[in-house]
Structure formats: structure tokens, C-alpha cells
Amino acid sequence: MEKTTNDKTLFAMDLTAMMAVEQLSAETNQPQEKVLLDFMESNTAKMLYDDSTKLWWDGPSATAEEYKKSN
């Protein structure tokens, strides 16, 4: 198996992050820009972009829940 993350996987990770941020923004009534900055600095974002965790496989709702648990 390839060690590097391919473009399709990175796209899926980015899309998952974007959708999770939209969900978190709606739930917290905070601007998406603020939520995005907070999210991208979080351990959840590190997990999302670490292909070995496969967090992106679980989708944006699971990613948002993981973020809420750890923040």
C-alpha cells in the first residue's frame, strides 16, 4: 500500500473537514471562518489528515462529534 496520501484521499479529507465545519458552525451559531480556524488547529484536524486513523472514512458528522468530544 502506498505511504503517501493521494489526491482523491486529500480531496475526501478536505470535503469532510468543510462539511464538519459547516455542521459545527450551524450547531454553535459561530461564523464558519472562526470554526474553521479553531478546527484546523485542533487534534481532530490532525487525526482527520492522518490517513492511518481513517477518521475521514466515518464522514463529517463523526468528525464533528470527535471535535466536540475533544474540545
PDB file of C-alpha atoms in Angstrom:
ATOM      1  CA  MET A   1       0.000   0.000   0.000  1.00  0.00           C
ATOM      2  CA  GLU A   2       1.178   3.476  -0.846  1.00  0.00           C
ATOM      3  CA  LYS A   3       2.533   5.528   2.078  1.00  0.00           C
ATOM      4  CA  THR A   4       1.709   8.928   0.581  1.00  0.00           C
ATOM      5  CA  THR A   5      -1.821  10.243   0.600  1.00  0.00           C
ATOM      6  CA  ASN A   6      -3.181  10.540  -2.934  1.00  0.00           C
ATOM      7  CA  ASP A   7      -5.144  13.465  -4.373  1.00  0.00           C
ATOM      8  CA  LYS A   8      -8.526  11.720  -4.097  1.00  0.00           C
ATOM      9  CA  THR A   9      -7.940  10.951  -0.437  1.00  0.00           C
ATOM     10  CA  LEU A  10      -6.845  14.537   0.270  1.00  0.00           C
ATOM     11  CA  PHE A  11      -9.962  15.790  -1.505  1.00  0.00           C
ATOM     12  CA  ALA A  12     -12.127  13.498   0.648  1.00  0.00           C
ATOM     13  CA  MET A  13     -10.365  14.747   3.791  1.00  0.00           C
ATOM     14  CA  ASP A  14     -10.863  18.400   2.749  1.00  0.00           C
ATOM     15  CA  LEU A  15     -14.525  17.783   1.950  1.00  0.00           C
ATOM     16  CA  THR A  16     -15.057  16.030   5.286  1.00  0.00           C
ATOM     17  CA  ALA A  17     -13.411  18.941   7.113  1.00  0.00           C
ATOM     18  CA  MET A  18     -15.509  21.507   5.239  1.00  0.00           C
ATOM     19  CA  MET A  19     -18.767  19.674   5.938  1.00  0.00           C
ATOM     20  CA  ALA A  20     -17.867  19.135   9.610  1.00  0.00           C
ATOM     21  CA  VAL A  21     -17.083  22.858   9.964  1.00  0.00           C
ATOM     22  CA  GLU A  22     -20.438  23.748   8.373  1.00  0.00           C
ATOM     23  CA  GLN A  23     -22.208  21.450  10.838  1.00  0.00           C
ATOM     24  CA  LEU A  24     -20.310  22.812  13.842  1.00  0.00           C
ATOM     25  CA  SER A  25     -20.951  26.387  12.727  1.00  0.00           C
ATOM     26  CA  ALA A  26     -24.690  25.750  12.471  1.00  0.00           C
ATOM     27  CA  GLU A  27     -24.798  23.998  15.853  1.00  0.00           C
ATOM     28  CA  THR A  28     -22.846  26.717  17.683  1.00  0.00           C
ATOM     29  CA  ASN A  29     -24.094  29.785  15.776  1.00  0.00           C
ATOM     30  CA  GLN A  30     -20.487  30.834  15.187  1.00  0.00           C
ATOM     31  CA  PRO A  31     -19.106  32.106  11.872  1.00  0.00           C
ATOM     32  CA  GLN A  32     -17.679  29.368   9.664  1.00  0.00           C
ATOM     33  CA  GLU A  33     -14.374  31.252   9.454  1.00  0.00           C
ATOM     34  CA  LYS A  34     -13.896  31.096  13.238  1.00  0.00           C
ATOM     35  CA  VAL A  35     -14.952  27.458  13.425  1.00  0.00           C
ATOM     36  CA  LEU A  36     -12.613  26.608  10.545  1.00  0.00           C
ATOM     37  CA  LEU A  37      -9.628  28.261  12.241  1.00  0.00           C
ATOM     38  CA  ASP A  38     -10.371  26.536  15.556  1.00  0.00           C
ATOM     39  CA  PHE A  39     -10.969  23.202  13.846  1.00  0.00           C
ATOM     40  CA  MET A  40      -7.779  23.291  11.770  1.00  0.00           C
ATOM     41  CA  GLU A  41      -5.704  23.930  14.914  1.00  0.00           C
ATOM     42  CA  SER A  42      -7.297  21.001  16.745  1.00  0.00           C
ATOM     43  CA  ASN A  43      -6.150  17.452  17.344  1.00  0.00           C
ATOM     44  CA  THR A  44      -9.242  16.334  15.453  1.00  0.00           C
ATOM     45  CA  ALA A  45      -7.919  18.003  12.293  1.00  0.00           C
ATOM     46  CA  LYS A  46      -4.575  16.293  12.817  1.00  0.00           C
ATOM     47  CA  MET A  47      -6.404  12.977  13.113  1.00  0.00           C
ATOM     48  CA  LEU A  48      -8.529  13.725  10.053  1.00  0.00           C
ATOM     49  CA  TYR A  49      -5.485  14.406   7.883  1.00  0.00           C
ATOM     50  CA  ASP A  50      -3.583  11.394   9.240  1.00  0.00           C
ATOM     51  CA  ASP A  51      -4.655   8.715   6.794  1.00  0.00           C
ATOM     52  CA  SER A  52      -3.742   5.952   9.252  1.00  0.00           C
ATOM     53  CA  THR A  53      -6.642   6.940  11.554  1.00  0.00           C
ATOM     54  CA  LYS A  54      -9.207   6.729   8.717  1.00  0.00           C
ATOM     55  CA  LEU A  55     -11.358   9.327  10.517  1.00  0.00           C
ATOM     56  CA  TRP A  56     -12.408  10.711   7.141  1.00  0.00           C
ATOM     57  CA  TRP A  57     -13.993   7.324   6.322  1.00  0.00           C
ATOM     58  CA  ASP A  58     -16.592   7.947   9.033  1.00  0.00           C
ATOM     59  CA  GLY A  59     -17.776  11.203   7.457  1.00  0.00           C
ATOM     60  CA  PRO A  60     -18.380  14.760   8.602  1.00  0.00           C
ATOM     61  CA  SER A  61     -20.838  14.002  11.421  1.00  0.00           C
ATOM     62  CA  ALA A  62     -18.389  11.629  13.101  1.00  0.00           C
ATOM     63  CA  THR A  63     -15.613  14.174  12.610  1.00  0.00           C
ATOM     64  CA  ALA A  64     -17.743  16.920  14.177  1.00  0.00           C
ATOM     65  CA  GLU A  65     -18.582  14.632  17.112  1.00  0.00           C
ATOM     66  CA  GLU A  66     -14.899  13.828  17.613  1.00  0.00           C
ATOM     67  CA  TYR A  67     -14.130  17.551  17.629  1.00  0.00           C
ATOM     68  CA  LYS A  68     -16.855  18.244  20.207  1.00  0.00           C
ATOM     69  CA  LYS A  69     -15.567  15.427  22.456  1.00  0.00           C
ATOM     70  CA  SER A  70     -12.035  16.755  22.462  1.00  0.00           C
ATOM     71  CA  ASN A  71     -12.816  20.475  22.809  1.00  0.00           C
TER      72      ASN A  71
END
